[in-house]
mmCIF file of C-alpha atoms in Angstrom:
data_model
loop_
_atom_site.group_PDB
_atom_site.id
_atom_site.type_symbol
_atom_site.label_atom_id
_atom_site.label_comp_id
_atom_site.label_asym_id
_atom_site.label_seq_id
_atom_site.Cartn_x
_atom_site.Cartn_y
_atom_site.Cartn_z
ATOM 1 C CA MET F 1 82.054 67.740 35.578
ATOM 2 C CA LYS F 2 82.341 68.234 39.187
ATOM 3 C CA HIS F 3 85.711 66.337 39.187
ATOM 4 C CA VAL F 4 87.101 68.557 36.434
ATOM 5 C CA SER F 5 86.001 71.775 38.117
ATOM 6 C CA HIS F 6 87.689 70.623 41.200
ATOM 7 C CA ALA F 7 90.888 69.879 39.421
ATOM 8 C CA VAL F 8 90.872 73.419 37.653
ATOM 9 C CA LEU F 9 90.279 75.061 40.903
ATOM 10 C CA ILE F 10 93.227 73.327 42.510
ATOM 11 C CA ALA F 11 95.399 74.283 39.506
ATOM 12 C CA ILE F 12 94.424 77.919 39.788
ATOM 13 C CA LEU F 13 95.131 78.043 43.500
ATOM 14 C CA THR F 14 98.527 76.483 42.931
ATOM 15 C CA VAL F 15 99.536 78.955 40.335
ATOM 16 C CA SER F 16 98.392 81.863 42.611
ATOM 17 C CA ALA F 17 100.380 80.508 45.452
ATOM 18 C CA ASN F 18 103.579 80.143 43.378
ATOM 19 C CA SER F 19 103.243 83.646 42.111
ATOM 20 C CA ALA F 20 102.925 85.030 45.612
ATOM 21 C CA PHE F 21 106.151 83.515 46.772
ATOM 22 C CA ALA F 22 108.209 84.271 43.741
ATOM 23 C CA ALA F 23 110.009 87.197 45.552
ATOM 24 C CA LYS F 24 112.366 86.698 48.410
ATOM 25 C CA GLU F 25 111.958 88.905 51.500
ATOM 26 C CA SER F 26 113.813 88.999 54.736
ATOM 27 C CA GLY F 27 113.201 90.752 58.034
ATOM 28 C CA LYS F 28 114.115 90.802 61.731
ATOM 29 C CA ILE F 29 112.147 89.898 64.884
ATOM 30 C CA THR F 30 113.073 91.281 68.250
ATOM 31 C CA PHE F 31 112.290 89.500 71.458
ATOM 32 C CA ASN F 32 112.293 91.129 74.876
ATOM 33 C CA GLY F 33 111.746 89.520 78.203
ATOM 34 C CA GLN F 34 113.005 89.166 81.748
ATOM 35 C CA VAL F 35 113.561 86.215 84.115
ATOM 36 C CA THR F 36 112.901 87.079 87.747
ATOM 37 C CA GLU F 37 112.917 85.066 91.070
ATOM 38 C CA ALA F 38 109.360 86.085 91.762
ATOM 39 C CA THR F 39 106.527 87.572 89.917
ATOM 40 C CA CYS F 40 104.790 90.177 91.998
ATOM 41 C CA LYS F 41 101.732 92.295 91.444
ATOM 42 C CA VAL F 42 102.207 96.129 91.726
ATOM 43 C CA SER F 43 99.176 98.293 92.122
ATOM 44 C CA VAL F 44 98.343 101.945 92.646
ATOM 45 C CA ILE F 45 95.548 102.781 95.183
ATOM 46 C CA ASP F 46 93.788 106.124 95.478
ATOM 47 C CA LYS F 47 92.743 106.030 99.109
ATOM 48 C CA GLY F 48 89.837 108.370 98.531
ATOM 49 C CA ASN F 49 90.436 110.259 101.862
ATOM 50 C CA ASN F 50 89.788 113.717 100.515
ATOM 51 C CA ASN F 51 87.667 113.321 97.369
ATOM 52 C CA SER F 52 84.145 112.102 96.646
ATOM 53 C CA SER F 53 85.201 109.126 94.530
ATOM 54 C CA GLY F 54 86.145 106.726 97.296
ATOM 55 C CA GLU F 55 89.049 104.287 97.280
ATOM 56 C CA LYS F 56 90.015 102.874 93.809
ATOM 57 C CA THR F 57 92.665 100.333 93.002
ATOM 58 C CA TYR F 58 94.520 100.315 89.594
ATOM 59 C CA ASP F 59 96.751 97.760 88.137
ATOM 60 C CA LYS F 60 100.248 99.327 87.838
ATOM 61 C CA ASP F 61 99.074 102.619 86.203
ATOM 62 C CA GLY F 62 96.823 104.697 88.404
ATOM 63 C CA THR F 63 94.924 107.953 88.606
ATOM 64 C CA ILE F 64 94.828 109.963 91.778
ATOM 65 C CA ILE F 65 91.871 112.441 92.041
ATOM 66 C CA LEU F 66 92.654 115.498 94.166
ATOM 67 C CA PRO F 67 89.725 117.463 95.531
ATOM 68 C CA THR F 68 88.679 120.763 94.107
ATOM 69 C CA THR F 69 90.588 123.324 96.177
ATOM 70 C CA LEU F 70 90.441 127.119 96.616
ATOM 71 C CA LYS F 71 93.246 129.012 94.944
ATOM 72 C CA SER F 72 93.642 131.198 98.137
ATOM 73 C CA THR F 73 94.853 128.179 100.131
ATOM 74 C CA LEU F 74 97.842 127.522 97.864
ATOM 75 C CA THR F 75 101.240 127.890 99.489
ATOM 76 C CA THR F 76 104.867 127.484 98.343
ATOM 77 C CA LEU F 77 106.519 124.064 98.769
ATOM 78 C CA ASN F 78 106.974 122.898 102.390
ATOM 79 C CA THR F 79 109.302 119.963 102.437
ATOM 80 C CA SER F 80 107.955 118.825 105.795
ATOM 81 C CA GLN F 81 104.274 118.677 105.108
ATOM 82 C CA PRO F 82 101.896 118.593 102.210
ATOM 83 C CA GLY F 83 100.205 121.575 100.555
ATOM 84 C CA ALA F 84 96.582 122.169 99.874
ATOM 85 C CA GLY F 85 93.955 119.396 99.281
ATOM 86 C CA PRO F 86 96.191 116.447 100.046
ATOM 87 C CA GLU F 87 95.023 113.189 98.589
ATOM 88 C CA LYS F 88 96.554 109.988 99.951
ATOM 89 C CA PHE F 89 97.626 107.063 97.718
ATOM 90 C CA GLN F 90 99.488 103.921 98.016
ATOM 91 C CA ILE F 91 101.797 101.737 95.836
ATOM 92 C CA LYS F 92 101.509 98.160 96.887
ATOM 93 C CA VAL F 93 103.840 95.306 95.999
ATOM 94 C CA ASP F 94 102.110 92.019 96.454
ATOM 95 C CA CYS F 95 104.283 88.962 96.162
ATOM 96 C CA THR F 96 101.764 86.592 97.833
ATOM 97 C CA GLY F 97 102.668 82.991 96.968
ATOM 98 C CA ASN F 98 106.181 83.779 95.771
ATOM 99 C CA SER F 99 107.945 83.066 98.990
ATOM 100 C CA VAL F 100 109.423 86.490 99.569
ATOM 101 C CA ASP F 101 111.109 86.572 102.932
ATOM 102 C CA ASP F 102 110.016 89.125 105.511
ATOM 103 C CA GLU F 103 112.403 91.985 105.924
ATOM 104 C CA THR F 104 113.428 91.741 102.335
ATOM 105 C CA ASP F 105 114.428 95.277 101.207
ATOM 106 C CA VAL F 106 112.289 97.065 98.525
ATOM 107 C CA THR F 107 112.734 100.655 97.109
ATOM 108 C CA LEU F 108 110.618 103.030 95.181
ATOM 109 C CA ALA F 109 111.866 105.932 93.052
ATOM 110 C CA LEU F 110 109.765 108.516 91.140
ATOM 111 C CA SER F 111 110.761 110.266 87.989
ATOM 112 C CA SER F 112 108.940 112.457 85.507
ATOM 113 C CA PRO F 113 109.676 114.437 82.262
ATOM 114 C CA VAL F 114 107.682 117.338 83.861
ATOM 115 C CA GLN F 115 109.485 117.645 87.238
ATOM 116 C CA ASP F 116 111.048 120.877 88.262
ATOM 117 C CA THR F 117 114.265 121.398 90.218
ATOM 118 C CA GLN F 118 112.577 121.223 93.595
ATOM 119 C CA GLY F 119 111.168 117.810 92.794
ATOM 120 C CA THR F 120 107.463 118.799 92.174
ATOM 121 C CA LEU F 121 105.350 118.214 89.089
ATOM 122 C CA LYS F 122 104.373 120.936 86.653
ATOM 123 C CA ASN F 123 100.874 121.217 85.381
ATOM 124 C CA THR F 124 100.621 119.859 81.858
ATOM 125 C CA TYR F 125 96.879 120.085 81.223
ATOM 126 C CA GLN F 126 96.131 120.640 77.517
ATOM 127 C CA GLY F 127 92.435 119.911 77.220
ATOM 128 C CA ASN F 128 89.520 121.981 76.258
ATOM 129 C CA ALA F 129 88.861 123.425 79.668
ATOM 130 C CA VAL F 130 90.983 126.214 81.193
ATOM 131 C CA ALA F 131 94.350 125.047 82.669
ATOM 132 C CA ALA F 132 95.433 126.294 86.030
ATOM 133 C CA GLU F 133 98.567 128.444 85.946
ATOM 134 C CA ASN F 134 101.448 128.652 88.450
ATOM 135 C CA VAL F 135 100.117 125.560 90.125
ATOM 136 C CA SER F 136 102.070 122.312 90.705
ATOM 137 C CA ILE F 137 101.662 119.011 92.465
ATOM 138 C CA ALA F 138 103.932 117.983 95.395
ATOM 139 C CA ILE F 139 104.270 114.522 96.784
ATOM 140 C CA HIS F 140 104.828 113.814 100.399
ATOM 141 C CA ARG F 141 105.021 110.692 102.526
ATOM 142 C CA ALA F 142 101.928 109.553 104.374
ATOM 143 C CA ASP F 143 103.132 107.025 106.762
ATOM 144 C CA THR F 144 104.959 107.945 110.051
ATOM 145 C CA GLU F 145 106.431 110.914 108.348
ATOM 146 C CA THR F 146 105.086 113.739 106.060
ATOM 147 C CA THR F 147 108.354 114.735 104.399
ATOM 148 C CA GLN F 148 108.485 115.529 100.706
ATOM 149 C CA VAL F 149 109.026 112.738 98.230
ATOM 150 C CA ALA F 150 111.071 114.763 95.667
ATOM 151 C CA VAL F 151 110.464 113.465 92.252
ATOM 152 C CA GLY F 152 113.759 112.570 90.580
ATOM 153 C CA SER F 153 115.870 112.327 93.749
ATOM 154 C CA THR F 154 114.139 110.750 96.742
ATOM 155 C CA LEU F 155 114.551 107.035 97.114
ATOM 156 C CA LEU F 156 111.900 105.511 99.516
ATOM 157 C CA ALA F 157 112.842 102.244 101.363
ATOM 158 C CA SER F 158 110.533 99.676 102.866
ATOM 159 C CA LYS F 159 110.626 95.949 103.737
ATOM 160 C CA PHE F 160 108.303 93.111 102.859
ATOM 161 C CA LYS F 161 106.008 91.735 105.514
ATOM 162 C CA ASP F 162 103.754 88.698 104.885
ATOM 163 C CA GLU F 163 105.054 88.886 101.226
ATOM 164 C CA MET F 164 103.751 92.507 100.793
ATOM 165 C CA ALA F 165 105.369 95.959 100.775
ATOM 166 C CA LEU F 166 103.534 99.238 101.029
ATOM 167 C CA PHE F 167 104.492 102.856 100.088
ATOM 168 C CA ASP F 168 102.019 105.448 101.498
ATOM 169 C CA MET F 169 102.196 108.894 99.995
ATOM 170 C CA GLN F 170 99.976 111.927 99.369
ATOM 171 C CA ALA F 171 99.690 114.418 96.585
ATOM 172 C CA SER F 172 98.790 118.057 97.083
ATOM 173 C CA TYR F 173 98.553 121.450 95.358
ATOM 174 C CA ILE F 174 101.235 124.017 95.758
ATOM 175 C CA LEU F 175 102.282 127.215 94.051
ATOM 176 C CA ALA F 176 104.533 126.469 91.145
ATOM 177 C CA GLN F 177 108.320 127.053 91.609
ATOM 178 C CA GLY F 178 109.114 130.782 91.416
ATOM 179 C CA THR F 179 105.603 131.776 92.538
ATOM 180 C CA THR F 180 105.041 133.076 96.025
ATOM 181 C CA ASP F 181 101.594 134.617 96.065
ATOM 182 C CA PRO F 182 98.350 132.766 95.317
ATOM 183 C CA LYS F 183 97.092 135.895 93.611
ATOM 184 C CA ASP F 184 99.596 135.020 90.867
ATOM 185 C CA ALA F 185 98.013 131.633 90.344
ATOM 186 C CA LYS F 186 95.101 131.072 87.902
ATOM 187 C CA ALA F 187 92.230 128.787 88.714
ATOM 188 C CA GLY F 188 91.741 125.818 86.330
ATOM 189 C CA VAL F 189 92.367 122.176 85.710
ATOM 190 C CA VAL F 190 95.495 120.462 86.887
ATOM 191 C CA ASP F 191 96.896 117.414 85.190
ATOM 192 C CA THR F 192 100.291 115.971 85.605
ATOM 193 C CA MET F 193 102.163 112.638 85.925
ATOM 194 C CA THR F 194 105.066 110.677 87.428
ATOM 195 C CA GLN F 195 106.596 107.338 86.635
ATOM 196 C CA TYR F 196 107.793 105.009 89.409
ATOM 197 C CA THR F 197 110.199 102.119 89.657
ATOM 198 C CA VAL F 198 110.104 99.401 92.338
ATOM 199 C CA GLU F 199 113.142 97.264 92.993
ATOM 200 C CA TYR F 200 113.603 94.369 95.413
ATOM 201 C CA GLN F 201 115.902 91.411 95.691
#
């Protein structure tokens, strides 16, 4: 009886399998990839210089926490120095072990769907709290210079040293484009974003 039952079970499974494959289907598979001379690790580092969170390192996608700042300290964009509550951050390109020559050129560009015409970032907060109004985020250099890094137009250049390249910047609050008096700003939460692209030979 055990032998018969086993044979019946096999027969049932075989019929079911044949029925499942009675129809013919076709499809397409897309493959994406890239071949590069060296695989380097890119990280975003919140330096924690002006907030209570301390330094934090993120893999590729990062979050920079700016300190809570008084509305009365907001000013219009100054292309030579940051605005209120500047928080330093760094984008690091680490090619350790990939034999990248010192002095190899590397560039960094920022772009964002929420940038304005002066290269600053609009507030896009849409959570349950109150959103700040007429407040934007500006990005400036934080190395030997403090000039603005205009999102969408500025191309930062650096060189590798010991198989590593660094881009030091800082984000700060400013009055949104078209606003000149902090009285016209509204206190609340600020949230925005930028994308970045790193290129090297």
